[in-house]
Tab-separated table of N, CA and C in Angstrom:
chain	number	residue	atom	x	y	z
A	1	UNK	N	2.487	8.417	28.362
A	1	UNK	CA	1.488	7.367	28.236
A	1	UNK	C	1.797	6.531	27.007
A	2	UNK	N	2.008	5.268	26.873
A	2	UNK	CA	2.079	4.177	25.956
A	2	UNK	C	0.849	3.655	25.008
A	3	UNK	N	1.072	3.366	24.145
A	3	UNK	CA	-0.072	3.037	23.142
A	3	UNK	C	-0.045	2.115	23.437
A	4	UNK	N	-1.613	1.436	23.570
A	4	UNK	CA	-1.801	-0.615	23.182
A	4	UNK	C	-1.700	-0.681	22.301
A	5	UNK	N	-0.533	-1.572	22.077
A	5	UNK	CA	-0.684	-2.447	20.356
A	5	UNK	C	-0.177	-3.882	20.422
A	6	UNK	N	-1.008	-4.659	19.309
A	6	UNK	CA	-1.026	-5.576	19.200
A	6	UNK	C	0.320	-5.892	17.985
A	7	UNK	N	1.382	-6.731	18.901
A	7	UNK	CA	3.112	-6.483	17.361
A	7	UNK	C	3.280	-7.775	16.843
A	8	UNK	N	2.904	-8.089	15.598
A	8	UNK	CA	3.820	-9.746	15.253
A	8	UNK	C	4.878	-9.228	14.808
A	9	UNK	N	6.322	-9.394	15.717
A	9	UNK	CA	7.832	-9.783	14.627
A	9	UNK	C	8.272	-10.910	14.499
A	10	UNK	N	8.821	-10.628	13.628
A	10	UNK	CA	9.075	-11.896	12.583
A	10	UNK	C	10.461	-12.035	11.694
A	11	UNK	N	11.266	-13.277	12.258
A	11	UNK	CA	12.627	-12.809	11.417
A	11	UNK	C	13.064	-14.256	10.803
A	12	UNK	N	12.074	-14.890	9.794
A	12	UNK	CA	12.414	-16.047	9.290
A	12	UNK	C	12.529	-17.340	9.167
A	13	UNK	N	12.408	-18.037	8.545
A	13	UNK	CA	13.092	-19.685	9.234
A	13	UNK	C	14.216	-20.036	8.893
A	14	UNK	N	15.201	-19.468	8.394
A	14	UNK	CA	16.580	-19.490	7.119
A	14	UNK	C	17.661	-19.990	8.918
A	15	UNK	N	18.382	-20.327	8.850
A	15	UNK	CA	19.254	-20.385	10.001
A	15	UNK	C	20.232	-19.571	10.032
A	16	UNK	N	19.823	-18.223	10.553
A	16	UNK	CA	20.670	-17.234	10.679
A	16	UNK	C	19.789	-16.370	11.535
A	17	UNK	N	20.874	-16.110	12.752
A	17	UNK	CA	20.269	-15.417	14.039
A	17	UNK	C	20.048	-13.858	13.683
A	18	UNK	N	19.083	-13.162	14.037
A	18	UNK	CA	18.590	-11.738	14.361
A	18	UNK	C	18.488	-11.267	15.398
A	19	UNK	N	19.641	-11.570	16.556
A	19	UNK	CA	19.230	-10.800	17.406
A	19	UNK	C	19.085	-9.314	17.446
A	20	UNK	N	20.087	-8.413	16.799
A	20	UNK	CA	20.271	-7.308	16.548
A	20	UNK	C	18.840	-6.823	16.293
A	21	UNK	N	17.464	-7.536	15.856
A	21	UNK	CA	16.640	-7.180	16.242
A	21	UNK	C	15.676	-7.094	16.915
A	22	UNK	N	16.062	-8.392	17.431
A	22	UNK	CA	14.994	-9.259	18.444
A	22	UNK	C	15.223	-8.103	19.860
A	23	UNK	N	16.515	-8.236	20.177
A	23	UNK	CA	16.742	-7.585	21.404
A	23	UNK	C	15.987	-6.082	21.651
A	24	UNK	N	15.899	-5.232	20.462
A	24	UNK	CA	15.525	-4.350	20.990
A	24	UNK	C	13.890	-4.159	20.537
A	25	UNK	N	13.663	-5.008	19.410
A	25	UNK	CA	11.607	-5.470	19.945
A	25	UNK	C	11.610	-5.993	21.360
A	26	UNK	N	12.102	-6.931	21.873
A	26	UNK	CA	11.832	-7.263	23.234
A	26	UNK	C	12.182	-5.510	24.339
A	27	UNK	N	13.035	-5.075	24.134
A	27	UNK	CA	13.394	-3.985	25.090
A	27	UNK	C	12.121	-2.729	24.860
A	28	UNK	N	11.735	-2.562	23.976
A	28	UNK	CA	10.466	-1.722	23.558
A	28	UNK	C	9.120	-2.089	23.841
A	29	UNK	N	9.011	-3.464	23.756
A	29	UNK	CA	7.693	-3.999	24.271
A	29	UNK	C	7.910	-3.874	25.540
A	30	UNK	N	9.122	-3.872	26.251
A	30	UNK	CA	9.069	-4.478	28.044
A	30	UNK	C	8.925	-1.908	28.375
A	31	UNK	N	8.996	-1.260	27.900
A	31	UNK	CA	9.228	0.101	27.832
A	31	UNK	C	7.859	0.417	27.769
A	32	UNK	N	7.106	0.088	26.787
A	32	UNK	CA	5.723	0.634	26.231
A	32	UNK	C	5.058	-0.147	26.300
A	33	UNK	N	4.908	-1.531	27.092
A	33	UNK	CA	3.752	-2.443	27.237
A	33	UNK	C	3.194	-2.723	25.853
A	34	UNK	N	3.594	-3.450	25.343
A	34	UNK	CA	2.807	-3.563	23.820
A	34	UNK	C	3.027	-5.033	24.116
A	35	UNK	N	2.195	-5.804	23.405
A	35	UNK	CA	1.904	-6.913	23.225
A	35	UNK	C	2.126	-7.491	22.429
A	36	UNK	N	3.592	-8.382	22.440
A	36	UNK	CA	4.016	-8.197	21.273
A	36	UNK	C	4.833	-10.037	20.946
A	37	UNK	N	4.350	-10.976	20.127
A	37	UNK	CA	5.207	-11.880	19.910
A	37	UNK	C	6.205	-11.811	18.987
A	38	UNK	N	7.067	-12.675	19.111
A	38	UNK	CA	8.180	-12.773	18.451
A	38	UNK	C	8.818	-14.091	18.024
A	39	UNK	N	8.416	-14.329	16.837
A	39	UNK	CA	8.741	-15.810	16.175
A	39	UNK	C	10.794	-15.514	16.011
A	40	UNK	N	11.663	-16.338	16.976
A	40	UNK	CA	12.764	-16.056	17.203
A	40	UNK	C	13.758	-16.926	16.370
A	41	UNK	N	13.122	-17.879	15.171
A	41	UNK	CA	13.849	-18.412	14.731
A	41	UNK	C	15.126	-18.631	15.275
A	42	UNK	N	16.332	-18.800	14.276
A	42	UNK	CA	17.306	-19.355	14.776
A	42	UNK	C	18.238	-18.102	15.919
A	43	UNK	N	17.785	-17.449	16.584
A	43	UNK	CA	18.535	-16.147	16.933
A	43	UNK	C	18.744	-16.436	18.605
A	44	UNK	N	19.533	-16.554	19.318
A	44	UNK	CA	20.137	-16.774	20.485
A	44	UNK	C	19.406	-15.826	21.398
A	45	UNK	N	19.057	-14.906	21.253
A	45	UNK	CA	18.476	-13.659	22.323
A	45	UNK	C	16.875	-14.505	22.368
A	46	UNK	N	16.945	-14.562	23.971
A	46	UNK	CA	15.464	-15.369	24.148
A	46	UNK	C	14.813	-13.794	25.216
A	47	UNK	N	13.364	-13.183	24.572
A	47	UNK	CA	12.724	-12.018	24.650
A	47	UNK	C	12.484	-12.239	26.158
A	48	UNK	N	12.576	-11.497	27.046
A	48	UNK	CA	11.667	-11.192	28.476
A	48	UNK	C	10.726	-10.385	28.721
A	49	UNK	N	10.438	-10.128	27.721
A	49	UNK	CA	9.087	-9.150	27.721
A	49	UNK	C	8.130	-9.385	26.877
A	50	UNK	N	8.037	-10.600	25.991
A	50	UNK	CA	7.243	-10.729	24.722
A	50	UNK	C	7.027	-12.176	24.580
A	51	UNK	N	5.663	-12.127	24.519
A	51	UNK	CA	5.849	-13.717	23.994
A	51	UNK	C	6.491	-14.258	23.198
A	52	UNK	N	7.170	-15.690	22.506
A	52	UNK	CA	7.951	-15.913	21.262
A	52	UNK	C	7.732	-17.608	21.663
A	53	UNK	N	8.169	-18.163	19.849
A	53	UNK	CA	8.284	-19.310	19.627
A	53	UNK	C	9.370	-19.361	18.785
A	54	UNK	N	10.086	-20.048	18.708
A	54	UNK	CA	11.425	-20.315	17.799
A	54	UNK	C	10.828	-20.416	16.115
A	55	UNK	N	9.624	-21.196	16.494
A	55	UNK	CA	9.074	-21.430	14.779
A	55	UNK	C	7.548	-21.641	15.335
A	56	UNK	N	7.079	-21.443	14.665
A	56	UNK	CA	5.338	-21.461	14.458
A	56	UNK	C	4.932	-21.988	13.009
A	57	UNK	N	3.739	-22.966	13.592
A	57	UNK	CA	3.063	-23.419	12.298
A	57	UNK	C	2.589	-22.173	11.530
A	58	UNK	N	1.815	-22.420	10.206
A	58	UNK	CA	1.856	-21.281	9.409
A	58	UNK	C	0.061	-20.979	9.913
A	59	UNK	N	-0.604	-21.777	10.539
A	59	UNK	CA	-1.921	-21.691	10.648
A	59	UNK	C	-1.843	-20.692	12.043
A	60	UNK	N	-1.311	-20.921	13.180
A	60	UNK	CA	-1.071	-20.317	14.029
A	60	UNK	C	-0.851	-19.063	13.660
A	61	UNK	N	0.114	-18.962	13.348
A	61	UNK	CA	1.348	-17.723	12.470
A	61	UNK	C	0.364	-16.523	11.842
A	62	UNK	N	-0.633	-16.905	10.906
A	62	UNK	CA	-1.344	-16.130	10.313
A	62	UNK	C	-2.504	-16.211	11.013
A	63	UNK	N	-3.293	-16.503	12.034
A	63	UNK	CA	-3.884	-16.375	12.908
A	63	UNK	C	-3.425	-15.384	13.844
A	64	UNK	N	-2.259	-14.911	14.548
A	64	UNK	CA	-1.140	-13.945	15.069
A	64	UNK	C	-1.463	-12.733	14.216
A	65	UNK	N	-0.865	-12.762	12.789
A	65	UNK	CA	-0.656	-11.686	12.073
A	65	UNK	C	-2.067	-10.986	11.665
A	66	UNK	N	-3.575	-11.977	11.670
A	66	UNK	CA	-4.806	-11.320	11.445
A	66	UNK	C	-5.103	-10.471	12.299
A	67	UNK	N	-4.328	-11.057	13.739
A	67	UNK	CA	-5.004	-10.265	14.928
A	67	UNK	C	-4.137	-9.070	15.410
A	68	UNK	N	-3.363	-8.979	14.515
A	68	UNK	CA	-2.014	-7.865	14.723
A	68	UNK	C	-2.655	-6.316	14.282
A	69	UNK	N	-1.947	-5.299	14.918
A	69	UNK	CA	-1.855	-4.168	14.585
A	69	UNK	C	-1.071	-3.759	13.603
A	70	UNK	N	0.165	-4.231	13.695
A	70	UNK	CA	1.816	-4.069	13.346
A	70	UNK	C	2.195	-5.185	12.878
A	71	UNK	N	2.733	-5.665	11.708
A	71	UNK	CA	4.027	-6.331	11.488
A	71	UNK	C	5.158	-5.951	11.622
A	72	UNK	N	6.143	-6.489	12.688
A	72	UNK	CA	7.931	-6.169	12.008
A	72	UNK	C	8.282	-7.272	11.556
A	73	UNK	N	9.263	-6.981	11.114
A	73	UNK	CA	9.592	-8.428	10.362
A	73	UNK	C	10.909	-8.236	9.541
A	74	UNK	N	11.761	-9.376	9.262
A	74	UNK	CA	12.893	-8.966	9.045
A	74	UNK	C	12.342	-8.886	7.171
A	75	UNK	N	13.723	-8.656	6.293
A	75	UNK	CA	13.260	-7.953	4.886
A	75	UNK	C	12.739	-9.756	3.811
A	76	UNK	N	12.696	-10.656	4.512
A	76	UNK	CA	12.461	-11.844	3.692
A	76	UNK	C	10.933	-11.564	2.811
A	77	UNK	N	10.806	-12.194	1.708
A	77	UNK	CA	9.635	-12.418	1.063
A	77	UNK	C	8.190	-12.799	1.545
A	78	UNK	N	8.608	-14.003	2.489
A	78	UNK	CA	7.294	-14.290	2.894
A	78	UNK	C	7.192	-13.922	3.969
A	79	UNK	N	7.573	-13.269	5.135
A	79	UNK	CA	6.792	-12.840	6.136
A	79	UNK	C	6.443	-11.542	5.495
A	80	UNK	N	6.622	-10.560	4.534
A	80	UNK	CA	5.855	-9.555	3.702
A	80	UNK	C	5.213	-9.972	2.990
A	81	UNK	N	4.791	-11.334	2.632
A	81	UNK	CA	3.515	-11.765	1.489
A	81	UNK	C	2.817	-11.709	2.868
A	82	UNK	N	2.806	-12.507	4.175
A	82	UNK	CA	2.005	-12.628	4.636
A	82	UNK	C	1.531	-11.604	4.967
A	83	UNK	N	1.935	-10.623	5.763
A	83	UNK	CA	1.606	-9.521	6.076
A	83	UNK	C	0.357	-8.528	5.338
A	84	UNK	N	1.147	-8.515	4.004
A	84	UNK	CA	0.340	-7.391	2.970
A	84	UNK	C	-1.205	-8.333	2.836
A	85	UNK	N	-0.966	-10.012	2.911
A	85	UNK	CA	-2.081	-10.573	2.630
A	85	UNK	C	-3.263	-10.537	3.706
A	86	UNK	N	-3.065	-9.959	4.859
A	86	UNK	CA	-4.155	-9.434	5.678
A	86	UNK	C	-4.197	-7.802	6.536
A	87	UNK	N	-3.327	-7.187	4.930
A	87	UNK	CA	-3.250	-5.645	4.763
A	87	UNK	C	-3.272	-5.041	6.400
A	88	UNK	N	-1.957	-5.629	6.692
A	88	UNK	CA	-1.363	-4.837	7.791
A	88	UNK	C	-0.258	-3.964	7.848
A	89	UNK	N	-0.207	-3.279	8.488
A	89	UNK	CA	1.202	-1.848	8.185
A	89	UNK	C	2.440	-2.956	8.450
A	90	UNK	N	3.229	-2.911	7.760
A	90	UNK	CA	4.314	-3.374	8.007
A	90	UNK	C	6.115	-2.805	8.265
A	91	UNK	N	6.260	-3.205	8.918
A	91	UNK	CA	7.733	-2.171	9.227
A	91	UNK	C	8.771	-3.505	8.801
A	92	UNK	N	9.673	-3.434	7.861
A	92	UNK	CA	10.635	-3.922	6.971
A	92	UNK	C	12.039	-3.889	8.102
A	93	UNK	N	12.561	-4.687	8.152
A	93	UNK	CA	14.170	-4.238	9.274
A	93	UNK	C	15.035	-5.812	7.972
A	94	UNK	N	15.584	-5.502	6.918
A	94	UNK	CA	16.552	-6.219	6.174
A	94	UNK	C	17.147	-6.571	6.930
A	95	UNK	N	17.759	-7.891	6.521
A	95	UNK	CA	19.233	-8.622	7.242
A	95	UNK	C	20.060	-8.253	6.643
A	96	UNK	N	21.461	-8.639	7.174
A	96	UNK	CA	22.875	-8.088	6.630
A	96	UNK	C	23.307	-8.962	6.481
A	97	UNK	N	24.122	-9.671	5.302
A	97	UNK	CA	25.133	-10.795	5.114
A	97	UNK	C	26.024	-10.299	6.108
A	98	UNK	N	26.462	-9.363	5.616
A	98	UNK	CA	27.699	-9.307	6.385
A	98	UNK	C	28.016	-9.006	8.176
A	99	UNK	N	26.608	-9.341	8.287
A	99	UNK	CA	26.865	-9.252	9.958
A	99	UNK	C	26.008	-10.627	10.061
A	100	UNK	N	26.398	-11.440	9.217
A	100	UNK	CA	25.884	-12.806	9.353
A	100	UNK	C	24.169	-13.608	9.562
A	101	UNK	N	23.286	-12.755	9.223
A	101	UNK	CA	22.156	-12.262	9.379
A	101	UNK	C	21.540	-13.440	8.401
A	102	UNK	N	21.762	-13.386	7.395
A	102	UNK	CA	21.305	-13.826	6.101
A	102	UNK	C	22.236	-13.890	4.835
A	103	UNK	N	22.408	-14.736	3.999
A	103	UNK	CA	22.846	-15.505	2.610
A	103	UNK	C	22.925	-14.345	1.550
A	104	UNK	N	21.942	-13.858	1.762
A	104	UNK	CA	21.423	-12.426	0.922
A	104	UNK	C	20.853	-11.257	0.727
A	105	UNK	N	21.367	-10.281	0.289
A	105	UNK	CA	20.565	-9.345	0.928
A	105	UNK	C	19.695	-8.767	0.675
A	106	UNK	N	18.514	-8.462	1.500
A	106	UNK	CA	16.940	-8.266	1.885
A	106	UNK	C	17.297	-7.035	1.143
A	107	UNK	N	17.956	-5.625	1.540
A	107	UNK	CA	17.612	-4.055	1.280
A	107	UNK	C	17.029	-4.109	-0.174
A	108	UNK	N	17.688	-4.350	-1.158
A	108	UNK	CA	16.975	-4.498	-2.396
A	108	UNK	C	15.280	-4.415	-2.423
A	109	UNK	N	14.667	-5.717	-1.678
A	109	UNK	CA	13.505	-5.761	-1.745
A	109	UNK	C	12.468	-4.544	-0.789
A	110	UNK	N	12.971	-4.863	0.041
A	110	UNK	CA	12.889	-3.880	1.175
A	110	UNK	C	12.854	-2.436	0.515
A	111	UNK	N	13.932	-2.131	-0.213
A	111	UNK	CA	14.056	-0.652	-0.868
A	111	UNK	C	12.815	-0.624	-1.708
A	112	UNK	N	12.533	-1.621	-2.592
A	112	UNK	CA	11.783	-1.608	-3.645
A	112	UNK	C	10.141	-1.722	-3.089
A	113	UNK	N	9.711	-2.429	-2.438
A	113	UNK	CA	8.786	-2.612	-1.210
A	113	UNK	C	8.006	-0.548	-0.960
A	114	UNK	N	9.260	-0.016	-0.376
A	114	UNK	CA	9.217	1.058	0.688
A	114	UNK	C	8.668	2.195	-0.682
A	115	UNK	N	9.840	2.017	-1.502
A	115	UNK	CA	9.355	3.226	-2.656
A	115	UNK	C	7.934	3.073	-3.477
A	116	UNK	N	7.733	1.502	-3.506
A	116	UNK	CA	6.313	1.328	-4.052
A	116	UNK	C	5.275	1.806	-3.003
A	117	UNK	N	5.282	1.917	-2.182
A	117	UNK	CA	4.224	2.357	-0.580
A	117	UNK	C	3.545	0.826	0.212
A	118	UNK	N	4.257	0.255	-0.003
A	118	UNK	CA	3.828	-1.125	0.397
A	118	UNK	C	4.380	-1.476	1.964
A	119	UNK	N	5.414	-0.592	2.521
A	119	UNK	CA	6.006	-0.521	3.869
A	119	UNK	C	6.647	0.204	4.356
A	120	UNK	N	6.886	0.227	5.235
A	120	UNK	CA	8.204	1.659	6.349
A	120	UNK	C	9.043	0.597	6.501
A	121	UNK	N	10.384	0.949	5.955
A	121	UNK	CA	11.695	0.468	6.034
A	121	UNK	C	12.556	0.660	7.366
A	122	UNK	N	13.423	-0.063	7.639
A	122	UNK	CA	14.189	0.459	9.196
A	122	UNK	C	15.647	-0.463	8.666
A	123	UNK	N	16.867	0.866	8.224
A	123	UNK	CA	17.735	0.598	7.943
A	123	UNK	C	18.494	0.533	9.052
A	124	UNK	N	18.852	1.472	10.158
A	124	UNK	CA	19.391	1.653	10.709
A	124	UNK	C	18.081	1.064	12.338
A	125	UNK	N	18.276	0.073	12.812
A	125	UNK	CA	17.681	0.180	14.381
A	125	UNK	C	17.599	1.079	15.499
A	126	UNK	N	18.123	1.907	14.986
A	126	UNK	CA	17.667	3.116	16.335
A	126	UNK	C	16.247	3.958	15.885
A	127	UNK	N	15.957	3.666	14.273
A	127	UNK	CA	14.441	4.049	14.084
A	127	UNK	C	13.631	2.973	14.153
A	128	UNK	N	13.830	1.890	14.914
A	128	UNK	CA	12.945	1.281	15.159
A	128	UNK	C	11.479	1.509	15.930
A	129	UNK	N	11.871	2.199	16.926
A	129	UNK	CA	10.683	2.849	17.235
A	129	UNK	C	9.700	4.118	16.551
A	130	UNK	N	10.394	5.343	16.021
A	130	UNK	CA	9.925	5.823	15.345
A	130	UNK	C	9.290	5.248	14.027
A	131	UNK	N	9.848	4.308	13.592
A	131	UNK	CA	9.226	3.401	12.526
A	131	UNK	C	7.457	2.640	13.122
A	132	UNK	N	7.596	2.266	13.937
A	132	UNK	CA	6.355	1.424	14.441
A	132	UNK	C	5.416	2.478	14.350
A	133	UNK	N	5.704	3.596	15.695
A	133	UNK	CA	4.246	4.602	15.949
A	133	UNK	C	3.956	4.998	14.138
A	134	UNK	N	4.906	5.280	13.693
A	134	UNK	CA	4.763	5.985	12.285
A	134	UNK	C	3.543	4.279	11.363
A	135	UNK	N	3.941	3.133	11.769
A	135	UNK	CA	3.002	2.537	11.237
A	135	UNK	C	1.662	2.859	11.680
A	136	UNK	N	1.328	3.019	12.661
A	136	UNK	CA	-0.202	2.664	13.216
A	136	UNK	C	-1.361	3.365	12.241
A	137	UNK	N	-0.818	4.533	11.464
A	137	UNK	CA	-0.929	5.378	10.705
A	137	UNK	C	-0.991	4.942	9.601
A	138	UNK	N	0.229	4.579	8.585
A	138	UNK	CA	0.241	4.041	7.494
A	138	UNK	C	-0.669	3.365	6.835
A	139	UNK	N	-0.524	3.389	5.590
A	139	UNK	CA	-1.851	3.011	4.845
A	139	UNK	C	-0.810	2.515	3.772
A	140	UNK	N	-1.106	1.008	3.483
A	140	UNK	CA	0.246	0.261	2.655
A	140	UNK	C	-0.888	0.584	1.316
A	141	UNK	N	0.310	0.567	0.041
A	141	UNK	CA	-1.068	-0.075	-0.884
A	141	UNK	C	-1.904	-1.073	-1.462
A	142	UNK	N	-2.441	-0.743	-1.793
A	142	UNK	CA	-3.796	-1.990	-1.513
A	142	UNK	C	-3.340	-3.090	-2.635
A	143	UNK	N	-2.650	-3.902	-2.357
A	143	UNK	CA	-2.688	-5.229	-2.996
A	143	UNK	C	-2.844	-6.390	-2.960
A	144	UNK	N	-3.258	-6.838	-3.890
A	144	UNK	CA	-3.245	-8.497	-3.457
A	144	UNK	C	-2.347	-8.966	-2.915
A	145	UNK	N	-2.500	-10.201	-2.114
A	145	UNK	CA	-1.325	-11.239	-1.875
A	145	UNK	C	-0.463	-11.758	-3.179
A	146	UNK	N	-1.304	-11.905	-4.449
A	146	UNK	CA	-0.834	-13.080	-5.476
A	146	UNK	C	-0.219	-11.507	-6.498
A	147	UNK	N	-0.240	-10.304	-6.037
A	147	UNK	CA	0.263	-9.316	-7.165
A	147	UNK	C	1.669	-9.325	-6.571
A	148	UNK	N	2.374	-9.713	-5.478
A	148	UNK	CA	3.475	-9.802	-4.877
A	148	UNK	C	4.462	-10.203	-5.714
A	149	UNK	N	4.115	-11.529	-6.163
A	149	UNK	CA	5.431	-12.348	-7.291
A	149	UNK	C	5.702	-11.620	-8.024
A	150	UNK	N	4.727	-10.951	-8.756
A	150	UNK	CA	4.926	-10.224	-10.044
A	150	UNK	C	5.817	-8.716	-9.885
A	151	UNK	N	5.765	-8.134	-8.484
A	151	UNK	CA	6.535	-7.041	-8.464
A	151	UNK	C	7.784	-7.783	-8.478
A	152	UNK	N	7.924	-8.647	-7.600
A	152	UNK	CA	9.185	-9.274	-7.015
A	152	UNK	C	9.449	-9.319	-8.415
A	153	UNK	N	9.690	-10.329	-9.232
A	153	UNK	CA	9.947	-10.672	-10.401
A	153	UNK	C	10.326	-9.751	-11.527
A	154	UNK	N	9.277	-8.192	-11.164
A	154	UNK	CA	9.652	-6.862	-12.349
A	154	UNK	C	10.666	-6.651	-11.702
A	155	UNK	N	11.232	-6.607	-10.796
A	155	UNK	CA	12.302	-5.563	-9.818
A	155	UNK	C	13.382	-6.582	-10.083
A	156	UNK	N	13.235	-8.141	-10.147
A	156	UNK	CA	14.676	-9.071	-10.078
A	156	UNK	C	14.827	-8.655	-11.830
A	157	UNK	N	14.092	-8.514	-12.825
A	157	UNK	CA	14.499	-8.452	-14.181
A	157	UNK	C	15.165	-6.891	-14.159
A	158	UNK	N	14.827	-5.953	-13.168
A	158	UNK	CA	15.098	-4.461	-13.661
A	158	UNK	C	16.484	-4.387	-13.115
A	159	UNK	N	16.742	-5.737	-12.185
A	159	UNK	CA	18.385	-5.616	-11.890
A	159	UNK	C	18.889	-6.644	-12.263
A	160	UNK	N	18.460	-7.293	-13.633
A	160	UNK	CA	19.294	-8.756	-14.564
A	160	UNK	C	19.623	-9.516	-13.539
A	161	UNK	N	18.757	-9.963	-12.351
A	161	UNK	CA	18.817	-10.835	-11.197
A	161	UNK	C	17.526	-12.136	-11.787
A	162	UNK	N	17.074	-12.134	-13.091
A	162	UNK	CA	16.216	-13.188	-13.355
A	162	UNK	C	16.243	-13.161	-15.061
């Protein structure tokens, strides 16, 4: 038996494709019936099982994420400001430069994110699913939206990145 859940993923506006994750949120939603959009930015894999928009206004967007169960989302800054800012479990999936993903790389934050208790990380995509059910559960910690910069910012000075 499948859980209802309500999924926003989310992998950016930067122009660099994610399918590597898109494909298998779409293959899990079309498996377990979950209800699930998928803002597909620049990423070639178009979902058959999930709703999606290439880009979404931000009013829409966070209208989506209020009514969400789940965030996934790739490891960028602001789809995790948004997220934490209407204290939803969030599941972290970083991009890879080197598989052409992104300019830079997310794990850093993502790492730093996961050890503070602020999200469930997904390094490897085959815990993608075990990552989600394990959200429904999760309990991020309780922060503001506007206390975000300031971690970001302790963590870029604790690696002479600012």
């Amino acid at each position: 038996m499948s859980l209802a859940m309500n999924i926003v993923a989310l992998v950016g506006t930067n122009p660099y494709p994610f399918d590597r994750f898109i494909k298998p949120m779409d293959q899990l939603a079309g498996e377990h019936g979950w209800d699930v959009f998928i803002q597909t930015g620049s990423s070639e894999y178009r979902p058959y099982h999930c709703e999606y928009e290439q880009f979404i206004e931000k009013d829409k967007l966070h209208a989506k994420i209020k009514q969400a169960d789940v965030v996934v989302c790739h490891g960028g800054f602001g789809s995790i400001r948004d997220a934490l800012f209407y204290n939803k479990p969030i599941v972290a999936v970083p991009k890879k430069p080197e598989l052409g993903e992104a300019q830079d790389y997310q794990e850093e934050l993502v790492r730093e994110l996961e050890n503070t208790g602020y999200l469930i990380a997904v390094y490897d995509i085959e815990n993608l699913y075990s990552s989600i059910i394990a959200a429904i559960d999760f309990t991020s910690a309780a922060v503001a939206g506007n206390q975000i910069p300031g971690i970001v910012s302790d963590y870029l000075k604790s690696v002479n990145l600012a």
